[in-house]
Amino acid sequence: MPEALELIAPAGALPIGGEWRAIAERSDIVFPFDGSVVGQAPVSGEQDSRDALDAAEAARAAVAALTTAQRKAILTDLTSRVRASAQHLEDLLVLETGKPRVDCRTEVNRTIVTLEATAEEVSHIHGETVPLDLQELGRGMIGYYTRKPAGIVIGIAGFNYPLLLATHKLAPAIAAGCPVIIKPAPNTPLATIELLAITREILDAHGVTPAAVQLVNGAPIVGETLVRDPRASVVSFTGSAKIGHLIAQQAAPRKAVLELGSNTGFIVAADADLEAAVDAVLRGGFYANGQACISVQRVVLERGIAERFSARLVERMGELVVGDPRDLATNVAPVINAASGERIRAMIDRALAAGAELLTDGPGDGEAAHVRPVVLGNVPADVDVWCEEIFGPVVCLTVVDSIDAAIDLVNDSRYGLQAAIYTASLASAFDAIERLEVGGVVVNEIPGFRSDIMPYGGVKDSGIGREGPRFAIEEFTVTRMAMIRPQARS
């Protein structure tokens, strides 16, 4: 690890139970740009997961008993500490994810917004009175419900936004009064471990048991041990649909909050601001090296502007700077590893064999994780580069005759996370909002626009449940009814 990236977390240890547990096994963390080893991360095992659950169960009552003021103060202080550590966390993210620095900076900023917003939402966890006298038997009774901590939360995050995704689980768990155990993706754990180190320092300053926030790291069995345990009340997972479905089965009948993949649809109407729509595809299709669940993938063009849009997009592709992610000017860098690069190139090859057109230079070959940005035209709707999630710097174009047909084509997918439409027509915009079968519709902006205070999540195979401070807190709490018949005076 470079000297500039001295870690807060103790070397070779993970925050398990009340201490930092020394872990003998280590894994190399590799910089995707050049394959160099930038650090090592401890690799825990099944017993570590069981021990973390034991500690979380022992801490559950104390964490649930934290007052509203205590929870808010913890999150407020954590926000300040993360803001002060922003550059350090950004540097870690660049090295372990290989994302361009501009995207890592955005991730840190969104993490701060999430923490800040969650601290505000702590004050708004409340219940409601209920008119029990709707039934004759309820005449004279008092009814209300409150929200109580659900119990232990398991938070499992993907590799593409490791710090932010961990925060989407950790912050609402603290707000709800739930112990939380985080499991990062094995190839991107460093920034998340640092977040846990900062959080535990904050907990200590507030006199709260460190077992309220723990982290394990390792092979799938490490997470499976957590998910299958009946003490885990809520499992919150961000990742692929395939793994999400498996986790839901393993967690049943307990709650699973799943934010899964997608193949985001992007409609361009004939009346759209063409230059703005092209700009949106450049910004929205290739950020984070295309490794975002709501990056632009399927671009559906109304016929009247299809030729001009395609030509202009191809003309402007040269604006994308492909290079070293440490450089603030870089827009696209290598994907997470060689296996991902090979998978993406294979998807492109299958699309070309099925009749798609390569409108830009190819993705490159024999370059491991280095995948150059690609635009494909006339992509058939039955090839996997269209109907599955690419998770790489590839955008697919197709042409339809109407907005109706565009909406139907976007809906013809097993996924439904987020979609966008560019149009000057309010009628078309609201038609898309009403009819698109997704968790969120964005009008005249990239589908990757995501407010971390909105109810974020998908439908169909894109998941179930919602993230965002207020909504995740609801996912991590349960309602408790109270029905009271006051004792009659004698």
Coordinates of C-alpha atoms in Angstrom, one line a residue:
M1 CA 0.0 0.0 0.0
P2 CA 1.5 3.4 -1.0
E3 CA 2.6 5.5 2.0
A4 CA 0.0 8.2 1.2
L5 CA -2.7 5.6 1.9
E6 CA -2.0 4.7 5.5
L7 CA -5.1 3.0 6.8
I8 CA -7.0 3.8 10.0
A9 CA -8.0 0.1 10.3
P10 CA -5.5 -2.2 12.1
A11 CA -3.5 -4.2 9.6
G12 CA -4.6 -7.8 9.1
A13 CA -7.7 -7.5 11.2
L14 CA -11.5 -7.2 10.8
P15 CA -14.0 -5.6 13.1
I16 CA -15.7 -8.7 14.5
G17 CA -17.3 -8.7 17.9
G18 CA -16.1 -6.1 20.3
E19 CA -12.5 -6.0 18.9
W20 CA -10.5 -6.0 15.8
R21 CA -9.8 -9.7 15.2
A22 CA -6.5 -10.8 13.7
I23 CA -7.1 -12.8 10.5
A24 CA -4.3 -15.1 9.2
E25 CA -5.5 -15.4 5.6
R26 CA -5.0 -12.5 3.3
S27 CA -6.0 -11.7 -0.3
D28 CA -4.3 -9.3 -2.7
I29 CA -6.3 -6.3 -3.8
V30 CA -5.4 -5.5 -7.4
F31 CA -5.5 -2.2 -9.3
P32 CA -7.5 -3.0 -12.4
F33 CA -5.6 -0.5 -14.5
D34 CA -2.2 -2.3 -14.4
G35 CA -2.7 -5.4 -12.4
S36 CA -0.5 -4.2 -9.6
V37 CA -1.1 -5.2 -6.0
V38 CA -2.2 -2.1 -4.0
G39 CA -2.9 -3.8 -0.7
Q40 CA -4.0 -6.9 1.1
A41 CA -7.3 -7.6 2.9
P42 CA -8.0 -10.1 5.6
V43 CA -10.2 -13.1 4.5
S44 CA -12.5 -14.4 7.2
G45 CA -14.2 -17.7 7.4
E46 CA -17.5 -19.3 8.4
Q47 CA -16.6 -19.2 12.1
D48 CA -16.0 -15.5 12.0
S49 CA -19.5 -15.0 10.5
R50 CA -21.0 -17.1 13.3
D51 CA -19.0 -15.1 15.9
A52 CA -20.2 -11.9 14.4
L53 CA -23.8 -13.0 14.7
D54 CA -23.2 -14.0 18.3
A55 CA -21.9 -10.6 19.1
A56 CA -24.6 -8.8 17.2
E57 CA -27.3 -10.8 19.0
A58 CA -25.7 -10.0 22.3
A59 CA -25.6 -6.2 21.4
R60 CA -29.2 -6.2 19.9
A61 CA -31.0 -4.9 23.0
A62 CA -28.5 -2.2 23.8
V63 CA -28.5 -0.9 20.2
A64 CA -32.3 -1.0 20.1
A65 CA -32.4 1.1 23.3
L66 CA -30.3 3.9 21.9
T67 CA -32.4 7.1 22.0
T68 CA -33.3 9.1 19.0
A69 CA -30.8 11.8 20.1
Q70 CA -28.0 9.2 20.4
R71 CA -28.6 7.7 16.9
K72 CA -28.8 11.1 15.3
A73 CA -25.6 12.3 17.1
I74 CA -23.7 9.2 16.0
L75 CA -24.7 9.7 12.4
T76 CA -24.0 13.4 12.5
D77 CA -20.5 12.8 13.8
L78 CA -20.0 10.0 11.3
T79 CA -20.9 12.4 8.5
S80 CA -18.3 14.9 9.7
R81 CA -15.6 12.3 9.9
V82 CA -16.3 10.9 6.5
R83 CA -16.3 14.4 5.0
A84 CA -12.9 15.0 6.7
S85 CA -11.6 11.7 5.2
A86 CA -13.0 12.3 1.7
Q87 CA -9.7 12.4 -0.1
H88 CA -8.4 9.3 1.7
L89 CA -11.5 7.3 0.8
E90 CA -11.5 8.6 -2.8
D91 CA -7.9 7.5 -3.2
L92 CA -8.7 4.0 -1.9
L93 CA -11.7 3.7 -4.2
V94 CA -9.7 4.6 -7.3
L95 CA -7.1 1.9 -6.5
E96 CA -9.4 -1.0 -5.6
T97 CA -12.3 -0.4 -8.1
G98 CA -10.3 1.1 -11.0
K99 CA -13.1 3.6 -11.5
P100 CA -12.1 7.0 -12.9
R101 CA -11.3 9.5 -10.1
V102 CA -14.2 11.7 -11.1
D103 CA -16.6 8.8 -10.4
C104 CA -14.9 7.9 -7.1
R105 CA -15.2 11.5 -6.0
T106 CA -18.9 11.4 -6.8
E107 CA -19.2 8.2 -4.8
V108 CA -17.7 9.8 -1.7
N109 CA -19.9 12.8 -2.1
R110 CA -23.0 10.7 -2.4
T111 CA -21.9 8.7 0.7
I112 CA -21.7 12.0 2.7
V113 CA -25.2 13.0 1.4
T114 CA -26.6 9.6 2.5
L115 CA -25.1 9.9 6.0
E116 CA -26.3 13.5 6.4
A117 CA -29.9 12.7 5.1
T118 CA -30.1 9.6 7.3
A119 CA -29.2 11.6 10.4
E120 CA -32.1 13.9 9.6
E121 CA -34.5 11.0 9.1
V122 CA -33.9 9.6 12.6
S123 CA -36.2 12.3 13.9
H124 CA -39.0 11.1 11.7
I125 CA -39.3 7.5 12.7
H126 CA -42.8 7.5 14.0
G127 CA -46.2 5.6 14.1
E128 CA -49.8 6.5 13.6
T129 CA -53.1 6.4 15.5
V130 CA -55.8 4.1 14.2
P131 CA -59.6 4.6 14.6
L132 CA -60.5 1.3 16.2
D133 CA -64.1 2.3 16.5
L134 CA -64.6 1.5 12.9
Q135 CA -65.7 -1.8 14.4
E136 CA -68.3 -1.7 17.1
L137 CA -66.1 -3.8 19.4
G138 CA -63.5 -1.1 19.2
R139 CA -65.7 1.7 20.6
G140 CA -63.9 3.5 23.4
M141 CA -60.6 1.9 22.6
I142 CA -57.3 3.6 21.7
G143 CA -55.2 2.2 18.8
Y144 CA -51.8 3.1 17.4
Y145 CA -48.6 1.6 16.1
T146 CA -45.0 2.4 16.4
R147 CA -41.9 1.3 14.5
K148 CA -39.4 -0.9 16.3
P149 CA -35.9 -2.2 15.3
A150 CA -36.3 -5.4 13.2
G151 CA -33.1 -6.9 14.6
I152 CA -29.8 -7.8 13.0
V153 CA -29.2 -6.4 9.5
I154 CA -26.9 -8.2 7.1
G155 CA -25.6 -5.8 4.4
I156 CA -24.0 -7.3 1.3
A157 CA -22.5 -4.8 -1.2
G158 CA -21.3 -5.0 -4.8
F159 CA -17.9 -4.1 -6.1
N160 CA -18.8 -1.1 -8.2
Y161 CA -19.8 1.4 -5.5
P162 CA -18.4 -0.3 -2.4
L163 CA -18.4 2.6 0.0
L164 CA -21.8 4.0 -1.0
L165 CA -23.5 0.7 -1.1
A166 CA -22.2 -0.2 2.3
T167 CA -23.4 3.1 3.6
H168 CA -26.9 2.4 2.2
K169 CA -27.0 -0.5 4.7
L170 CA -25.0 0.8 7.6
A171 CA -26.5 4.2 8.1
P172 CA -30.2 3.2 8.1
A173 CA -29.3 0.3 10.4
I174 CA -27.9 2.7 12.9
A175 CA -30.8 5.0 12.5
A176 CA -33.3 2.1 13.0
G177 CA -31.4 0.8 16.1
C178 CA -30.3 -2.4 14.5
P179 CA -26.8 -4.1 14.8
V180 CA -25.4 -4.5 11.3
I181 CA -22.9 -6.9 9.7
I182 CA -21.4 -5.7 6.4
K183 CA -19.9 -8.0 3.8
P184 CA -18.1 -6.1 1.0
A185 CA -17.2 -7.6 -2.3
P186 CA -14.0 -9.5 -1.9
N187 CA -12.0 -7.6 -4.5
T188 CA -13.1 -4.1 -3.2
P189 CA -13.1 -4.2 0.7
L190 CA -10.6 -1.5 1.6
A191 CA -12.7 1.7 1.6
T192 CA -15.5 -0.2 3.4
I193 CA -13.1 -1.5 6.1
E194 CA -12.0 2.1 6.6
L195 CA -15.6 3.2 6.9
L196 CA -16.1 0.6 9.6
A197 CA -13.0 1.8 11.4
I198 CA -14.3 5.4 11.4
T199 CA -17.7 4.3 12.5
R200 CA -16.3 2.3 15.4
E201 CA -14.3 5.2 16.6
I202 CA -17.5 7.3 16.6
L203 CA -19.4 4.6 18.5
D204 CA -16.7 4.4 21.1
A205 CA -16.9 8.2 21.6
H206 CA -20.6 7.8 22.3
G207 CA -20.2 4.9 24.6
V208 CA -21.8 2.4 22.3
T209 CA -20.7 -1.2 21.9
P210 CA -18.5 -1.7 18.8
A211 CA -20.4 -4.9 18.1
A212 CA -23.2 -2.7 16.8
V213 CA -21.2 -2.5 13.5
Q214 CA -19.1 -5.4 12.2
L215 CA -17.6 -6.6 9.0
V216 CA -16.6 -10.0 7.5
N217 CA -14.9 -10.5 4.2
G218 CA -14.3 -13.5 2.1
A219 CA -15.8 -16.3 -0.1
P220 CA -19.6 -16.7 -0.7
I221 CA -19.8 -19.2 2.2
V222 CA -19.0 -16.3 4.6
G223 CA -22.1 -14.4 3.4
E224 CA -24.2 -17.5 3.2
T225 CA -23.5 -18.3 6.8
L226 CA -24.9 -14.9 7.7
V227 CA -27.9 -15.0 5.4
R228 CA -29.1 -18.5 6.5
D229 CA -28.9 -17.8 10.2
P230 CA -32.4 -17.2 11.7
R231 CA -31.0 -14.4 13.9
A232 CA -30.5 -12.3 10.7
S233 CA -33.8 -10.4 10.6
V234 CA -33.2 -8.4 7.4
V235 CA -30.8 -9.1 4.5
S236 CA -30.0 -6.1 2.3
F237 CA -28.2 -7.1 -0.9
T238 CA -26.9 -5.0 -3.9
G239 CA -25.6 -7.0 -6.8
S240 CA -26.6 -9.3 -9.7
A241 CA -30.0 -10.8 -10.2
K242 CA -28.7 -14.3 -10.1
I243 CA -27.1 -13.9 -6.7
G244 CA -30.0 -11.9 -5.4
H245 CA -32.4 -14.6 -6.2
L246 CA -30.2 -17.1 -4.4
I247 CA -29.9 -14.9 -1.3
A248 CA -33.7 -14.5 -1.2
Q249 CA -34.1 -18.2 -1.1
Q250 CA -31.4 -18.6 1.6
A251 CA -33.0 -15.9 3.7
A252 CA -36.6 -17.0 3.5
P253 CA -38.9 -16.5 5.3
R254 CA -37.1 -13.5 6.7
K255 CA -37.0 -10.2 4.8
A256 CA -34.7 -9.7 1.9
V257 CA -34.2 -6.2 0.4
L258 CA -32.7 -6.7 -3.1
E259 CA -31.3 -4.0 -5.4
L260 CA -30.4 -6.0 -8.4
G261 CA -29.2 -5.5 -12.0
S262 CA -30.9 -4.0 -15.1
N263 CA -30.5 -3.3 -18.8
T264 CA -31.6 0.3 -18.6
G265 CA -33.8 1.7 -21.3
F266 CA -33.3 5.2 -22.7
I267 CA -35.9 6.6 -25.1
V268 CA -35.2 9.4 -27.5
A269 CA -38.4 11.0 -29.0
A270 CA -38.5 12.7 -32.3
D271 CA -39.1 16.1 -30.5
A272 CA -36.1 15.7 -28.1
D273 CA -33.2 18.1 -27.8
L274 CA -30.9 15.9 -29.9
E275 CA -27.6 17.3 -28.6
A276 CA -28.7 17.0 -25.0
A277 CA -29.8 13.4 -25.5
V278 CA -26.5 12.5 -27.2
D279 CA -24.7 14.2 -24.3
A280 CA -26.7 12.2 -21.8
V281 CA -25.7 8.9 -23.5
L282 CA -22.0 9.9 -23.3
R283 CA -22.4 10.8 -19.6
G284 CA -24.8 8.0 -18.7
G285 CA -23.5 5.1 -20.7
F286 CA -19.8 5.1 -19.7
Y287 CA -19.4 6.5 -16.2
A288 CA -17.9 4.0 -13.7
N289 CA -16.6 2.2 -16.8
G290 CA -20.2 1.2 -17.6
Q291 CA -20.3 -0.8 -14.3
A292 CA -23.5 0.7 -12.9
C293 CA -26.9 -0.9 -12.7
I294 CA -28.6 2.2 -14.2
S295 CA -26.0 3.2 -16.8
V296 CA -27.5 3.7 -20.3
Q297 CA -27.6 0.3 -22.1
R298 CA -30.6 0.1 -24.5
V299 CA -31.2 3.3 -26.5
V300 CA -34.5 3.3 -28.3
L301 CA -34.7 5.9 -31.0
E302 CA -37.8 7.2 -32.7
R303 CA -37.3 6.8 -36.4
G304 CA -37.4 10.5 -37.4
I305 CA -34.2 11.3 -35.5
A306 CA -32.4 7.9 -35.4
E307 CA -29.9 8.5 -38.2
R308 CA -28.9 12.0 -37.0
F309 CA -28.7 10.8 -33.4
S310 CA -26.5 7.8 -34.2
A311 CA -24.2 9.9 -36.4
R312 CA -23.8 12.5 -33.7
L313 CA -23.2 10.0 -31.0
V314 CA -20.5 8.3 -33.0
E315 CA -18.9 11.6 -33.9
R316 CA -18.7 12.6 -30.2
M317 CA -17.4 9.3 -28.9
G318 CA -13.9 10.7 -29.3
E319 CA -14.6 13.1 -26.4
L320 CA -14.4 10.2 -24.0
V321 CA -10.9 10.1 -22.4
V322 CA -9.8 6.5 -22.0
G323 CA -6.9 6.1 -19.6
D324 CA -5.5 6.0 -16.1
P325 CA -8.3 6.2 -13.5
R326 CA -6.0 8.2 -11.2
D327 CA -6.2 11.1 -13.7
L328 CA -9.1 13.4 -13.1
A329 CA -9.5 13.9 -16.9
T330 CA -10.2 10.2 -17.5
N331 CA -13.8 9.1 -18.3
V332 CA -13.3 5.4 -19.0
A333 CA -10.8 3.0 -17.5
P334 CA -10.5 -0.8 -17.4
V335 CA -13.3 -2.8 -15.9
I336 CA -12.9 -4.6 -12.6
N337 CA -10.9 -7.7 -13.8
A338 CA -10.0 -9.8 -16.9
A339 CA -12.9 -12.1 -16.5
S340 CA -15.3 -9.2 -16.8
G341 CA -13.5 -7.9 -19.9
E342 CA -13.7 -11.3 -21.5
R343 CA -17.4 -11.6 -20.7
I344 CA -18.1 -8.2 -22.2
R345 CA -16.2 -8.9 -25.4
A346 CA -18.0 -12.3 -25.8
M347 CA -21.4 -10.5 -25.5
I348 CA -20.3 -8.0 -28.2
D349 CA -19.1 -10.9 -30.5
R350 CA -22.5 -12.7 -30.2
A351 CA -24.4 -9.5 -31.0
L352 CA -22.3 -8.9 -34.1
A353 CA -22.8 -12.5 -35.2
A354 CA -26.6 -12.0 -34.8
G355 CA -26.5 -8.9 -37.1
A356 CA -25.7 -5.9 -34.9
E357 CA -23.5 -3.2 -36.4
L358 CA -20.3 -2.0 -34.8
L359 CA -20.5 1.8 -35.0
T360 CA -17.2 2.6 -33.2
D361 CA -13.9 0.9 -32.8
G362 CA -14.1 -2.5 -31.2
P363 CA -13.6 -3.2 -27.5
G364 CA -10.0 -4.5 -28.1
D365 CA -8.8 -8.0 -27.7
G366 CA -6.3 -9.7 -25.5
E367 CA -6.2 -6.7 -23.2
A368 CA -7.7 -8.3 -20.2
A369 CA -9.7 -5.8 -18.3
H370 CA -9.2 -3.0 -20.8
V371 CA -12.5 -2.6 -22.8
R372 CA -12.7 0.4 -25.0
P373 CA -16.1 2.2 -25.2
V374 CA -18.4 0.6 -27.9
V375 CA -21.6 1.6 -29.6
L376 CA -23.6 -1.1 -31.4
G377 CA -26.4 -0.3 -33.9
N378 CA -29.5 -2.3 -35.0
V379 CA -29.1 -4.7 -32.1
P380 CA -31.6 -7.6 -32.2
A381 CA -33.8 -7.8 -29.1
D382 CA -33.0 -11.4 -28.5
V383 CA -29.3 -11.2 -28.0
D384 CA -27.8 -11.0 -24.5
V385 CA -26.1 -7.7 -25.0
W386 CA -29.6 -6.3 -25.3
C387 CA -31.7 -8.4 -23.0
E388 CA -29.2 -9.0 -20.2
E389 CA -27.0 -6.6 -18.1
I390 CA -23.7 -5.8 -19.8
F391 CA -22.1 -4.0 -16.9
G392 CA -19.4 -2.6 -19.1
P393 CA -18.8 0.4 -21.5
V394 CA -21.2 -0.7 -24.2
V395 CA -24.3 1.1 -25.5
C396 CA -26.9 -0.5 -27.9
L397 CA -29.1 1.4 -30.4
T398 CA -32.3 0.4 -32.0
V399 CA -35.1 2.2 -34.0
V400 CA -38.9 2.2 -33.5
D401 CA -41.8 4.0 -35.2
S402 CA -43.4 5.6 -32.2
I403 CA -43.2 6.4 -28.5
D404 CA -45.8 3.7 -27.8
A405 CA -43.5 1.2 -29.5
A406 CA -40.5 2.5 -27.6
I407 CA -42.2 2.1 -24.2
D408 CA -43.4 -1.4 -25.2
L409 CA -39.8 -2.4 -26.2
V410 CA -38.3 -1.1 -23.0
N411 CA -40.9 -3.0 -21.0
D412 CA -40.1 -6.2 -22.9
S413 CA -37.5 -7.2 -20.3
R414 CA -37.2 -9.2 -17.2
Y415 CA -35.6 -6.2 -15.6
G416 CA -37.1 -2.9 -14.3
L417 CA -34.8 -0.7 -12.2
Q418 CA -34.7 2.7 -13.9
A419 CA -35.4 4.2 -17.3
A420 CA -35.3 7.6 -19.1
I421 CA -37.0 9.5 -21.8
Y422 CA -35.8 12.6 -23.7
T423 CA -38.8 14.5 -25.1
A424 CA -40.2 18.1 -25.3
S425 CA -43.7 16.7 -24.9
L426 CA -45.3 16.7 -21.4
A427 CA -47.8 14.1 -22.7
S428 CA -45.0 11.8 -23.8
A429 CA -43.1 12.3 -20.5
F430 CA -46.2 11.5 -18.4
D431 CA -47.1 8.6 -20.6
A432 CA -43.6 7.1 -20.0
I433 CA -43.9 7.8 -16.3
E434 CA -47.2 6.0 -16.2
R435 CA -46.4 3.0 -18.4
L436 CA -42.7 2.2 -18.0
E437 CA -42.5 -0.9 -15.7
V438 CA -39.5 0.3 -13.6
G439 CA -38.8 1.6 -10.2
G440 CA -37.9 5.1 -11.4
V441 CA -38.4 7.2 -14.6
V442 CA -36.1 10.1 -15.4
V443 CA -37.2 12.8 -17.9
N444 CA -34.6 14.7 -19.8
E445 CA -31.7 13.5 -17.7
I446 CA -29.5 10.4 -17.6
P447 CA -31.1 7.3 -16.1
G448 CA -28.1 7.1 -13.9
F449 CA -29.3 10.3 -12.1
R450 CA -30.1 9.0 -8.7
S451 CA -31.1 11.0 -5.6
D452 CA -30.0 9.3 -2.5
I453 CA -33.0 10.6 -0.7
M454 CA -35.6 9.1 -3.1
P455 CA -37.1 5.6 -2.8
Y456 CA -34.6 3.7 -5.0
G457 CA -35.3 0.2 -6.1
G458 CA -36.7 -2.0 -8.9
V459 CA -39.5 -4.3 -10.0
K460 CA -39.4 -7.6 -11.7
D461 CA -36.0 -9.2 -11.6
S462 CA -34.4 -5.9 -10.6
G463 CA -35.3 -6.5 -7.0
I464 CA -37.7 -5.8 -4.2
G465 CA -37.7 -3.2 -1.4
R466 CA -36.4 0.3 -1.5
E467 CA -33.2 2.2 -0.5
G468 CA -32.8 5.8 0.5
P469 CA -32.7 6.9 4.1
R470 CA -36.4 7.1 5.0
F471 CA -37.3 4.0 3.0
A472 CA -34.4 1.8 4.2
I473 CA -35.2 2.7 7.8
E474 CA -38.7 1.5 7.2
E475 CA -37.3 -1.7 5.7
F476 CA -35.1 -2.2 8.8
T477 CA -38.0 -1.6 11.3
V478 CA -41.2 -3.5 12.0
T479 CA -44.5 -2.1 13.1
R480 CA -45.8 -2.8 16.6
M481 CA -49.6 -2.4 17.2
A482 CA -51.0 -1.2 20.4
M483 CA -54.8 -1.6 21.2
I484 CA -55.9 -0.3 24.5
R485 CA -59.3 -0.4 26.3
P486 CA -59.0 2.1 29.2
Q487 CA -60.2 0.6 32.4
A488 CA -63.6 1.9 33.3
R489 CA -63.7 3.9 36.5
S490 CA -65.6 2.2 39.3

